[in-house]
Amino acid sequence: MNGEDEWRYMIVRPEKAGIRDLWKFWRKGDIKSGSKFILSNSCCDDDVIQEDDYEELDLEEWRLLFDGKDNRWVIIVSILVRRLIKLFGKPLELIGNFVDFSLNLLSLNCNLFRLASNFLQGKVVIPERGTTTFVSSIGHLDGRIDLNKTDNFGEGSSSSNSRIEIENKSLMDLCVMASKLAYENASVVKEVVVNHWKANYQQKKSTQVFILCDKPEDANFILISFRGTEPYDADDWSTDFDYSWYEIPELGKLHMGFLEALGLGNRADTPTFRRNLLQKNSNVASMPDMAELTAYIAVKTKLKELLQQHKNAKFVVTGHSLGGALAILFVTVLILHKEIEMMESLLGVYTFGQPRIGDGKLGMFVEERLNKPKISYFRVVYCNDVVPRLPYDDKTFFFYTKQQVKEEPNKNFYGMRYLIPAHMNAVWELIRALTMRYVYGTDYKEDWCSVFVRVVGLVLPGISAHSPRDYVNSVRLGREHKIQMSSLD
């Protein structure tokens, strides 16, 4: 077994898991069977994965690998779900393309009846991907693009004396709207940021992130928004359900899939994780072949440039779903790289529906460094949302929302005792969706697309509760402005 100072890792390989091996591993605790699809540097001398090689872990190594816990069934669930996602990956992509095209076709032609009329007259408006009029499925679930009417982000930012408070409700609204906007193509993002929010759009270099400033010169505020889990992207969903981790000495375990998504390593060449996590002064120019792949390097390089350009600016990092995980992971790596000057300019991190990025040890490490008067980490979880409970485990899981609560009432809700309340709540969500416009106004009116998702939620409440619409509503209708810090694990 490696010493305590080793950078350990565990990789769960669904493609190596046969049904017989899974059964023997789950029901009989057969370590040899489990070693076929669980790879660790505890059992391999070579850090580079050999495609068909595996060595059997002994009992002591196995217990140390899982910190003395029996996580067999969690790994089995992870493997089965990821294999199922891969099986339906291509059909899911095709369905997504069809749904996106159909929703935009209907919206551009007003409705189904107008579409039929336009077709007969030869005046059908055909949607074009990548344009300002082509909106994602997420955008159709919640068509709101303007900031809350009580907010004054655009107006306040025009003054050199404007000051942005971390617990300001306007800032929270901006973050949740930016997290939702990150799902759109670059043309839509630029249109909304410039013409509706009256801010300065910086970039959307990849499909993962965009950056804005409150004004082009002498900015006070910079926002970085990471894109979340694409509804029809099998790789994104597989990442969320991945149980593989990489452990950094004295820091804790980090979700390997999120490290890869941020461009900080490759599980096929595990030494890359250590190199990237230790290499502080990396930049895009030094690695031109990875410039489009390494989100962390691209974002950090651009952020440094903006902070040098706007000397008094503070920055906030945000994201929904996978984007939330990348947001807090980005800040975690800045801490690891000891980017002291950049961290002094950090105002806070806002995440919505964020999956877990690490263990309790990692959580304490980050909280100790973020738990300061001027820097805060806000992790918002809505109701029965399944994604923040991933990767699933049986540990205590805390979260805080607009209501101050000590502990989540149903930590993981995977069990019979939580099924009935979850489905009953889904019924209530559907009823509320149909009546909110009469209580709160037309801004909260839900169209047929959103109502359809509510109906799906009657069967899959944990999935429907992940909708960004619910997070926007929670932020705007929340009674309390102050939010407590949440743990990462």
Short mmCIF file of C-alpha atoms in Angstrom, two decimals:
data_model
loop_
_atom_site.label_atom_id
_atom_site.label_comp_id
_atom_site.label_asym_id
_atom_site.label_seq_id
_atom_site.Cartn_x
_atom_site.Cartn_y
_atom_site.Cartn_z
CA MET A 1 0.00 0.00 0.00
CA ASN A 2 1.21 3.51 -0.79
CA GLY A 3 2.24 5.80 2.03
CA GLU A 4 0.13 8.63 3.30
CA ASP A 5 2.04 11.14 1.17
CA GLU A 6 1.10 9.41 -2.09
CA TRP A 7 -1.35 10.99 -4.49
CA ARG A 8 -3.80 8.10 -4.54
CA TYR A 9 -6.63 7.54 -6.97
CA MET A 10 -9.47 5.15 -7.65
CA ILE A 11 -11.00 4.71 -11.10
CA VAL A 12 -14.28 2.89 -11.62
CA ARG A 13 -14.34 1.34 -15.12
CA PRO A 14 -17.88 0.31 -16.15
CA GLU A 15 -16.66 -1.18 -19.42
CA LYS A 16 -14.62 -3.77 -17.47
CA ALA A 17 -17.51 -4.89 -15.28
CA GLY A 18 -19.26 -8.07 -16.35
CA ILE A 19 -22.62 -9.06 -14.86
CA ARG A 20 -21.08 -12.05 -13.07
CA ASP A 21 -18.28 -9.92 -11.60
CA LEU A 22 -20.75 -7.29 -10.43
CA TRP A 23 -22.90 -9.92 -8.74
CA LYS A 24 -19.98 -11.58 -6.98
CA PHE A 25 -18.61 -8.23 -5.90
CA TRP A 26 -21.95 -7.02 -4.56
CA ARG A 27 -23.43 -10.11 -2.93
CA LYS A 28 -20.30 -11.99 -1.90
CA GLY A 29 -17.78 -9.19 -1.44
CA ASP A 30 -15.43 -10.91 -3.88
CA ILE A 31 -12.39 -8.66 -3.98
CA LYS A 32 -10.91 -10.33 -7.04
CA SER A 33 -14.06 -9.63 -9.06
CA GLY A 34 -14.15 -6.01 -7.89
CA SER A 35 -10.49 -5.52 -8.79
CA LYS A 36 -11.34 -6.13 -12.43
CA PHE A 37 -13.26 -2.88 -12.76
CA ILE A 38 -11.82 -0.81 -9.90
CA LEU A 39 -8.35 0.50 -10.62
CA SER A 40 -6.10 2.15 -8.06
CA ASN A 41 -2.42 2.96 -7.72
CA SER A 42 -2.69 0.78 -4.63
CA CYS A 43 -2.62 -2.18 -6.98
CA CYS A 44 -0.64 -0.93 -9.97
CA ASP A 45 3.05 -0.05 -10.07
CA ASP A 46 2.66 1.83 -13.33
CA ASP A 47 0.61 5.05 -13.14
CA VAL A 48 -0.47 4.66 -16.75
CA ILE A 49 -3.51 2.43 -17.04
CA GLN A 50 -2.94 -0.84 -18.82
CA GLU A 51 -6.04 -1.71 -20.83
CA ASP A 52 -6.34 -5.36 -19.85
CA ASP A 53 -4.21 -5.59 -16.73
CA TYR A 54 -5.44 -5.67 -13.18
CA GLU A 55 -4.05 -6.90 -9.90
CA GLU A 56 -6.08 -8.14 -7.02
CA LEU A 57 -6.23 -5.95 -3.93
CA ASP A 58 -5.85 -7.71 -0.64
CA LEU A 59 -8.43 -7.15 2.12
CA GLU A 60 -6.39 -4.55 4.00
CA GLU A 61 -5.74 -2.49 0.86
CA TRP A 62 -9.41 -2.70 -0.04
CA ARG A 63 -10.52 -1.29 3.31
CA LEU A 64 -7.99 1.53 3.13
CA LEU A 65 -9.16 2.38 -0.39
CA PHE A 66 -12.69 3.00 0.92
CA ASP A 67 -11.66 4.51 4.26
CA GLY A 68 -13.02 1.48 6.08
CA LYS A 69 -16.54 1.85 4.60
CA ASP A 70 -18.49 -0.70 2.59
CA ASN A 71 -19.41 1.25 -0.52
CA ARG A 72 -20.03 -1.74 -2.76
CA TRP A 73 -23.62 -1.06 -3.70
CA VAL A 74 -22.87 2.61 -4.41
CA ILE A 75 -20.25 1.55 -6.93
CA ILE A 76 -22.64 -0.97 -8.47
CA VAL A 77 -25.29 1.71 -8.94
CA SER A 78 -22.69 4.05 -10.48
CA ILE A 79 -21.58 1.37 -12.93
CA LEU A 80 -25.09 0.33 -13.97
CA VAL A 81 -26.25 3.91 -14.47
CA ARG A 82 -23.18 4.88 -16.48
CA ARG A 83 -23.51 1.82 -18.70
CA LEU A 84 -27.16 2.62 -19.25
CA ILE A 85 -26.27 6.23 -20.11
CA LYS A 86 -23.66 5.06 -22.60
CA LEU A 87 -26.12 2.64 -24.18
CA PHE A 88 -28.61 5.42 -24.82
CA GLY A 89 -26.00 8.11 -25.46
CA LYS A 90 -26.43 8.39 -29.23
CA PRO A 91 -30.26 8.14 -29.20
CA LEU A 92 -30.27 10.79 -26.46
CA GLU A 93 -28.18 13.11 -28.64
CA LEU A 94 -30.47 12.60 -31.62
CA ILE A 95 -33.55 13.18 -29.47
CA GLY A 96 -31.95 16.33 -28.08
CA ASN A 97 -31.24 17.71 -31.55
CA PHE A 98 -34.82 16.98 -32.59
CA VAL A 99 -36.32 18.53 -29.44
CA ASP A 100 -34.17 21.67 -29.67
CA PHE A 101 -35.02 22.12 -33.35
CA SER A 102 -38.73 21.49 -32.79
CA LEU A 103 -39.00 23.89 -29.84
CA ASN A 104 -37.27 26.64 -31.80
CA LEU A 105 -39.37 25.91 -34.89
CA LEU A 106 -42.55 26.36 -32.83
CA SER A 107 -41.35 29.49 -31.03
CA LEU A 108 -40.11 31.22 -34.19
CA ASN A 109 -43.44 30.54 -35.86
CA CYS A 110 -45.39 31.55 -32.72
CA ASN A 111 -47.32 28.28 -32.24
CA LEU A 112 -48.43 25.06 -33.92
CA PHE A 113 -51.37 26.67 -35.73
CA ARG A 114 -49.27 29.55 -37.06
CA LEU A 115 -46.61 27.04 -38.12
CA ALA A 116 -49.19 25.16 -40.16
CA SER A 117 -50.40 28.43 -41.69
CA ASN A 118 -46.85 29.51 -42.53
CA PHE A 119 -46.20 26.12 -44.08
CA LEU A 120 -49.19 26.45 -46.39
CA GLN A 121 -48.07 29.94 -47.36
CA GLY A 122 -44.42 28.94 -47.78
CA LYS A 123 -43.35 31.34 -45.01
CA VAL A 124 -41.99 28.92 -42.42
CA VAL A 125 -39.15 30.40 -40.35
CA ILE A 126 -36.42 27.76 -40.06
CA PRO A 127 -34.25 27.87 -36.91
CA GLU A 128 -30.48 28.18 -37.36
CA ARG A 129 -28.16 26.87 -34.67
CA GLY A 130 -25.67 29.34 -33.25
CA THR A 131 -27.84 32.39 -33.90
CA THR A 132 -29.43 34.79 -31.41
CA THR A 133 -32.83 33.22 -32.03
CA PHE A 134 -31.83 29.60 -31.40
CA VAL A 135 -32.50 28.90 -27.73
CA SER A 136 -31.64 25.71 -25.83
CA SER A 137 -34.18 23.43 -24.17
CA ILE A 138 -33.18 24.98 -20.84
CA GLY A 139 -34.05 28.39 -22.24
CA HIS A 140 -37.45 27.12 -23.34
CA LEU A 141 -38.12 25.74 -19.87
CA ASP A 142 -37.63 29.24 -18.50
CA GLY A 143 -37.81 32.02 -21.07
CA ARG A 144 -36.98 34.81 -18.62
CA ILE A 145 -33.82 36.66 -19.62
CA ASP A 146 -34.11 40.00 -17.82
CA LEU A 147 -32.85 40.41 -14.29
CA ASN A 148 -35.35 40.82 -11.48
CA LYS A 149 -37.23 44.14 -11.67
CA THR A 150 -36.05 45.05 -8.19
CA ASP A 151 -32.43 44.67 -9.25
CA ASN A 152 -30.22 47.53 -10.41
CA PHE A 153 -27.10 45.70 -11.55
CA GLY A 154 -26.90 47.45 -14.89
CA GLU A 155 -27.73 50.89 -13.50
CA GLY A 156 -25.60 50.62 -10.37
CA SER A 157 -22.57 49.43 -12.31
CA SER A 158 -22.44 52.65 -14.29
CA SER A 159 -21.23 54.50 -11.25
CA SER A 160 -17.62 54.33 -10.20
CA ASN A 161 -18.79 54.31 -6.60
CA SER A 162 -21.05 51.29 -7.02
CA ARG A 163 -20.45 48.56 -4.47
CA ILE A 164 -21.58 44.97 -4.75
CA GLU A 165 -22.39 43.16 -1.53
CA ILE A 166 -21.94 39.40 -1.31
CA GLU A 167 -25.31 38.93 0.40
CA ASN A 168 -27.13 41.28 -1.97
CA LYS A 169 -30.22 39.67 -3.45
CA SER A 170 -29.56 41.39 -6.78
CA LEU A 171 -26.19 39.66 -7.02
CA MET A 172 -27.78 36.31 -6.23
CA ASP A 173 -30.33 36.90 -8.97
CA LEU A 174 -27.61 37.82 -11.45
CA CYS A 175 -25.71 34.63 -10.60
CA VAL A 176 -28.67 32.29 -11.01
CA MET A 177 -29.63 33.96 -14.29
CA ALA A 178 -26.03 33.76 -15.53
CA SER A 179 -25.91 30.08 -14.57
CA LYS A 180 -29.01 29.51 -16.69
CA LEU A 181 -27.69 31.63 -19.55
CA ALA A 182 -24.48 29.58 -19.73
CA TYR A 183 -26.44 26.80 -21.47
CA GLU A 184 -26.98 29.01 -24.53
CA ASN A 185 -24.80 29.50 -27.59
CA ALA A 186 -22.36 32.43 -27.71
CA SER A 187 -24.66 34.63 -29.84
CA VAL A 188 -27.53 34.35 -27.37
CA VAL A 189 -25.23 34.97 -24.39
CA LYS A 190 -23.78 38.11 -25.94
CA GLU A 191 -27.23 39.40 -26.91
CA VAL A 192 -28.60 39.01 -23.38
CA VAL A 193 -25.52 40.32 -21.56
CA VAL A 194 -25.08 43.41 -23.73
CA ASN A 195 -28.65 44.39 -24.64
CA HIS A 196 -30.62 43.23 -21.61
CA TRP A 197 -28.20 43.33 -18.71
CA LYS A 198 -26.25 46.33 -20.04
CA ALA A 199 -22.97 44.67 -19.06
CA ASN A 200 -19.74 44.07 -20.96
CA TYR A 201 -19.51 40.62 -22.54
CA GLN A 202 -16.00 39.18 -22.48
CA GLN A 203 -16.00 35.71 -23.95
CA LYS A 204 -17.48 32.30 -24.38
CA LYS A 205 -14.33 30.64 -25.67
CA SER A 206 -15.70 27.17 -25.29
CA THR A 207 -19.06 25.62 -24.58
CA GLN A 208 -18.13 25.55 -20.90
CA VAL A 209 -17.92 29.13 -19.66
CA PHE A 210 -18.56 32.80 -20.31
CA ILE A 211 -17.27 35.93 -18.58
CA LEU A 212 -18.79 39.41 -18.17
CA CYS A 213 -17.85 42.72 -16.55
CA ASP A 214 -20.26 45.36 -15.26
CA LYS A 215 -18.70 47.91 -17.62
CA PRO A 216 -15.92 48.04 -20.24
CA GLU A 217 -13.65 50.49 -18.39
CA ASP A 218 -12.71 50.58 -14.69
CA ALA A 219 -15.06 47.71 -13.90
CA ASN A 220 -16.03 46.93 -10.33
CA PHE A 221 -17.36 43.46 -10.95
CA ILE A 222 -16.41 40.37 -12.98
CA LEU A 223 -18.62 37.29 -13.24
CA ILE A 224 -17.54 33.84 -14.44
CA SER A 225 -20.37 31.44 -15.26
CA PHE A 226 -19.72 27.76 -16.02
CA ARG A 227 -22.14 25.76 -18.13
CA GLY A 228 -24.06 22.98 -16.40
CA THR A 229 -25.05 19.44 -17.32
CA GLU A 230 -26.48 19.44 -20.84
CA PRO A 231 -29.85 17.65 -20.78
CA TYR A 232 -28.99 15.50 -23.81
CA ASP A 233 -25.25 15.04 -23.28
CA ALA A 234 -24.50 11.50 -22.12
CA ASP A 235 -20.92 12.40 -21.18
CA ASP A 236 -22.11 15.14 -18.81
CA TRP A 237 -24.57 12.81 -17.05
CA SER A 238 -21.95 10.06 -16.89
CA THR A 239 -19.57 12.51 -15.22
CA ASP A 240 -22.19 13.35 -12.58
CA PHE A 241 -22.64 9.65 -11.74
CA ASP A 242 -18.93 8.81 -11.78
CA TYR A 243 -17.54 7.48 -8.48
CA SER A 244 -13.85 7.81 -9.41
CA TRP A 245 -11.65 10.06 -7.31
CA TYR A 246 -8.15 11.48 -7.06
CA GLU A 247 -6.67 12.12 -3.62
CA ILE A 248 -4.25 14.95 -2.87
CA PRO A 249 -2.15 14.63 0.29
CA GLU A 250 -3.39 16.82 3.17
CA LEU A 251 -6.25 18.08 0.99
CA GLY A 252 -8.64 15.19 0.40
CA LYS A 253 -10.37 13.39 -2.42
CA LEU A 254 -11.52 15.21 -5.55
CA HIS A 255 -14.07 13.94 -8.07
CA MET A 256 -11.97 12.72 -11.02
CA GLY A 257 -14.67 13.39 -13.61
CA PHE A 258 -14.92 17.06 -12.63
CA LEU A 259 -11.12 17.39 -12.71
CA GLU A 260 -11.20 16.08 -16.27
CA ALA A 261 -14.08 18.38 -17.23
CA LEU A 262 -12.01 21.36 -16.06
CA GLY A 263 -9.04 20.08 -18.08
CA LEU A 264 -6.84 19.21 -15.11
CA GLY A 265 -5.91 15.67 -16.07
CA ASN A 266 -6.73 12.49 -17.92
CA ARG A 267 -7.50 9.17 -16.26
CA ALA A 268 -5.79 7.34 -19.13
CA ASP A 269 -2.57 9.07 -18.02
CA THR A 270 -3.01 9.65 -14.30
CA PRO A 271 0.30 11.54 -13.70
CA THR A 272 -1.28 14.46 -15.61
CA PHE A 273 -3.50 15.17 -12.58
CA ARG A 274 -0.54 15.65 -10.29
CA ARG A 275 1.37 17.74 -12.83
CA ASN A 276 -1.58 20.07 -13.48
CA LEU A 277 -2.54 20.39 -9.82
CA LEU A 278 1.03 21.28 -8.85
CA GLN A 279 1.85 23.47 -11.85
CA LYS A 280 0.86 26.96 -10.76
CA ASN A 281 2.09 29.08 -13.65
CA SER A 282 0.53 27.24 -16.57
CA ASN A 283 -1.00 29.34 -19.30
CA VAL A 284 -2.62 28.81 -22.67
CA ALA A 285 0.42 29.93 -24.63
CA SER A 286 2.62 27.28 -23.04
CA MET A 287 0.24 24.49 -24.06
CA PRO A 288 -1.22 25.45 -27.47
CA ASP A 289 -2.43 21.93 -28.19
CA MET A 290 -4.64 22.02 -25.07
CA ALA A 291 -5.85 25.63 -25.36
CA GLU A 292 -9.35 24.59 -26.43
CA LEU A 293 -9.53 21.69 -23.98
CA THR A 294 -8.23 23.17 -20.75
CA ALA A 295 -10.99 25.34 -19.33
CA TYR A 296 -9.10 26.04 -16.11
CA ILE A 297 -6.06 27.49 -17.86
CA ALA A 298 -8.12 29.52 -20.34
CA VAL A 299 -10.37 31.00 -17.63
CA LYS A 300 -7.52 31.74 -15.22
CA THR A 301 -5.51 33.43 -17.96
CA LYS A 302 -8.46 35.62 -18.97
CA LEU A 303 -9.30 36.41 -15.34
CA LYS A 304 -5.73 37.54 -14.64
CA GLU A 305 -5.89 39.79 -17.68
CA LEU A 306 -9.17 41.36 -16.54
CA LEU A 307 -7.98 41.87 -12.96
CA GLN A 308 -4.89 43.65 -14.25
CA GLN A 309 -7.06 45.79 -16.52
CA HIS A 310 -9.63 46.59 -13.81
CA LYS A 311 -7.58 47.20 -10.67
CA ASN A 312 -10.53 47.60 -8.29
CA ALA A 313 -12.66 44.76 -9.62
CA LYS A 314 -13.95 41.84 -7.58
CA PHE A 315 -15.02 38.57 -9.18
CA VAL A 316 -17.71 35.99 -8.55
CA VAL A 317 -17.83 32.42 -9.88
CA THR A 318 -21.15 30.69 -10.46
CA GLY A 319 -22.82 27.77 -12.20
CA HIS A 320 -25.78 25.39 -12.18
CA SER A 321 -25.43 21.60 -11.97
CA LEU A 322 -22.09 20.49 -13.46
CA GLY A 323 -21.33 24.19 -13.87
CA GLY A 324 -21.61 24.63 -10.12
CA ALA A 325 -19.13 21.82 -9.56
CA LEU A 326 -16.68 23.41 -12.01
CA ALA A 327 -17.17 26.79 -10.32
CA ILE A 328 -16.18 25.67 -6.82
CA LEU A 329 -13.50 23.36 -8.23
CA PHE A 330 -11.99 26.29 -10.14
CA VAL A 331 -11.69 28.25 -6.90
CA THR A 332 -10.37 25.18 -5.06
CA VAL A 333 -7.51 24.84 -7.55
CA LEU A 334 -6.75 28.57 -7.29
CA ILE A 335 -6.33 27.98 -3.55
CA LEU A 336 -4.16 24.93 -4.20
CA HIS A 337 -2.00 26.92 -6.61
CA LYS A 338 -1.68 29.66 -3.95
CA GLU A 339 -2.97 32.37 -6.27
CA ILE A 340 -3.05 34.81 -3.37
CA GLU A 341 -3.56 38.00 -5.41
CA MET A 342 -6.44 36.49 -7.35
CA MET A 343 -8.06 35.11 -4.21
CA GLU A 344 -7.93 38.57 -2.63
CA SER A 345 -10.17 39.74 -5.45
CA LEU A 346 -12.68 36.89 -5.00
CA LEU A 347 -16.04 38.10 -3.74
CA GLY A 348 -17.77 34.72 -3.55
CA VAL A 349 -18.95 31.50 -5.17
CA TYR A 350 -22.62 30.85 -5.94
CA THR A 351 -23.68 27.38 -7.08
CA PHE A 352 -27.14 25.99 -7.83
CA GLY A 353 -27.93 22.27 -7.89
CA GLN A 354 -24.22 21.50 -7.60
CA PRO A 355 -23.10 17.86 -7.29
CA ARG A 356 -20.48 16.97 -4.68
CA ILE A 357 -16.89 17.56 -5.73
CA GLY A 358 -15.03 15.91 -2.87
CA ASP A 359 -15.01 14.42 0.59
CA GLY A 360 -15.37 16.01 4.03
CA LYS A 361 -11.64 16.60 4.33
CA LEU A 362 -11.67 18.63 1.13
CA GLY A 363 -14.71 20.52 2.38
CA MET A 364 -12.95 21.61 5.55
CA PHE A 365 -9.84 22.62 3.58
CA VAL A 366 -11.81 24.91 1.28
CA GLU A 367 -14.15 26.30 3.94
CA GLU A 368 -11.23 27.32 6.14
CA ARG A 369 -9.95 29.43 3.27
CA LEU A 370 -13.28 30.80 2.12
CA ASN A 371 -14.83 31.40 5.53
CA LYS A 372 -13.82 35.05 5.68
CA PRO A 373 -15.93 38.21 6.02
CA LYS A 374 -15.50 39.18 2.38
CA ILE A 375 -15.44 35.74 0.75
CA SER A 376 -18.32 33.28 0.96
CA TYR A 377 -19.44 30.07 -0.67
CA PHE A 378 -23.20 29.74 -1.24
CA ARG A 379 -24.49 26.34 -2.33
CA VAL A 380 -28.20 26.34 -3.09
CA VAL A 381 -30.13 23.05 -3.36
CA TYR A 382 -33.77 22.90 -4.37
CA CYS A 383 -36.06 20.35 -2.71
CA ASN A 384 -35.63 16.78 -4.06
CA ASP A 385 -33.07 17.68 -6.73
CA VAL A 386 -31.10 14.47 -7.32
CA VAL A 387 -27.93 16.00 -8.80
CA PRO A 388 -26.60 17.66 -5.58
CA ARG A 389 -26.77 14.21 -3.96
CA LEU A 390 -24.32 12.79 -6.50
CA PRO A 391 -22.06 10.91 -6.24
CA TYR A 392 -24.44 9.21 -3.81
CA ASP A 393 -23.21 7.95 -0.45
CA ASP A 394 -24.61 7.32 3.01
CA LYS A 395 -22.89 10.22 4.72
CA THR A 396 -24.55 13.24 6.25
CA PHE A 397 -25.09 15.92 3.64
CA PHE A 398 -25.82 19.53 4.54
CA PHE A 399 -27.25 22.33 2.46
CA TYR A 400 -28.70 25.75 2.99
CA THR A 401 -31.27 27.70 0.95
CA LYS A 402 -33.27 30.86 1.45
CA GLN A 403 -34.68 29.28 4.58
CA GLN A 404 -32.06 28.69 7.24
CA VAL A 405 -32.12 25.01 8.11
CA LYS A 406 -29.68 22.93 10.10
CA GLU A 407 -29.82 19.79 8.03
CA GLU A 408 -31.44 18.49 4.90
CA PRO A 409 -34.54 16.50 5.92
CA ASN A 410 -33.85 13.72 3.43
CA LYS A 411 -30.10 13.52 2.96
CA ASN A 412 -30.16 11.24 -0.07
CA PHE A 413 -33.84 10.21 -0.28
CA TYR A 414 -32.94 6.93 -1.99
CA GLY A 415 -35.21 4.66 0.02
CA MET A 416 -38.85 3.67 0.43
CA ARG A 417 -39.42 6.11 3.31
CA TYR A 418 -38.66 9.04 1.02
CA LEU A 419 -40.38 7.89 -2.17
CA ILE A 420 -43.91 8.85 -1.14
CA PRO A 421 -43.00 12.37 0.15
CA ALA A 422 -40.94 12.99 -3.00
CA HIS A 423 -43.82 12.07 -5.31
CA MET A 424 -46.35 13.98 -3.22
CA ASN A 425 -44.12 17.03 -3.45
CA ALA A 426 -43.99 16.58 -7.24
CA VAL A 427 -47.79 16.76 -7.30
CA TRP A 428 -47.64 19.99 -5.31
CA GLU A 429 -45.01 21.38 -7.70
CA LEU A 430 -47.35 20.73 -10.64
CA ILE A 431 -50.28 22.43 -8.89
CA ARG A 432 -48.11 25.40 -7.95
CA ALA A 433 -46.80 25.70 -11.52
CA LEU A 434 -50.38 26.12 -12.76
CA THR A 435 -51.27 28.73 -10.14
CA MET A 436 -48.10 30.80 -9.59
CA ARG A 437 -49.01 33.38 -12.24
CA TYR A 438 -52.13 34.28 -10.27
CA VAL A 439 -50.20 34.66 -7.01
CA TYR A 440 -46.91 36.25 -8.10
CA GLY A 441 -47.65 37.72 -11.54
CA THR A 442 -47.06 36.91 -15.19
CA ASP A 443 -43.28 36.61 -14.75
CA TYR A 444 -43.98 33.28 -13.06
CA LYS A 445 -46.31 31.91 -15.73
CA GLU A 446 -45.14 28.50 -16.96
CA ASP A 447 -45.73 27.42 -20.55
CA TRP A 448 -46.56 23.93 -21.75
CA CYS A 449 -42.89 22.90 -21.95
CA SER A 450 -42.24 23.60 -18.28
CA VAL A 451 -45.54 22.03 -17.23
CA PHE A 452 -44.62 18.91 -19.20
CA VAL A 453 -41.42 18.60 -17.14
CA ARG A 454 -43.53 18.89 -14.00
CA VAL A 455 -45.63 16.00 -15.25
CA VAL A 456 -42.47 13.96 -15.83
CA GLY A 457 -41.56 14.87 -12.26
CA LEU A 458 -44.52 12.85 -11.03
CA VAL A 459 -42.48 9.79 -12.04
CA LEU A 460 -38.94 11.19 -11.67
CA PRO A 461 -39.13 13.92 -8.99
CA GLY A 462 -35.39 14.11 -8.49
CA ILE A 463 -34.79 14.97 -12.15
CA SER A 464 -37.55 17.55 -12.62
CA ALA A 465 -36.47 19.36 -9.43
CA HIS A 466 -33.14 20.07 -11.10
CA SER A 467 -34.69 22.62 -13.49
CA PRO A 468 -33.01 26.06 -13.37
CA ARG A 469 -36.52 27.59 -13.31
CA ASP A 470 -37.00 26.38 -9.75
CA TYR A 471 -33.70 27.93 -8.69
CA VAL A 472 -34.62 31.27 -10.27
CA ASN A 473 -38.00 31.19 -8.49
CA SER A 474 -36.34 30.30 -5.18
CA VAL A 475 -33.92 33.20 -5.41
CA ARG A 476 -36.57 35.73 -6.41
CA LEU A 477 -39.25 34.61 -3.99
CA GLY A 478 -36.98 33.88 -1.03
CA ARG A 479 -37.78 35.91 2.06
CA GLU A 480 -34.31 35.96 3.57
CA HIS A 481 -31.27 37.56 2.02
CA LYS A 482 -28.62 35.88 4.12
CA ILE A 483 -27.48 32.38 3.31
CA GLN A 484 -25.25 30.16 5.41
CA MET A 485 -22.11 28.53 4.08
CA SER A 486 -22.51 24.95 2.91
CA SER A 487 -20.14 22.00 2.96
CA LEU A 488 -18.78 20.49 -0.25
CA ASP A 489 -19.25 16.84 0.63
#
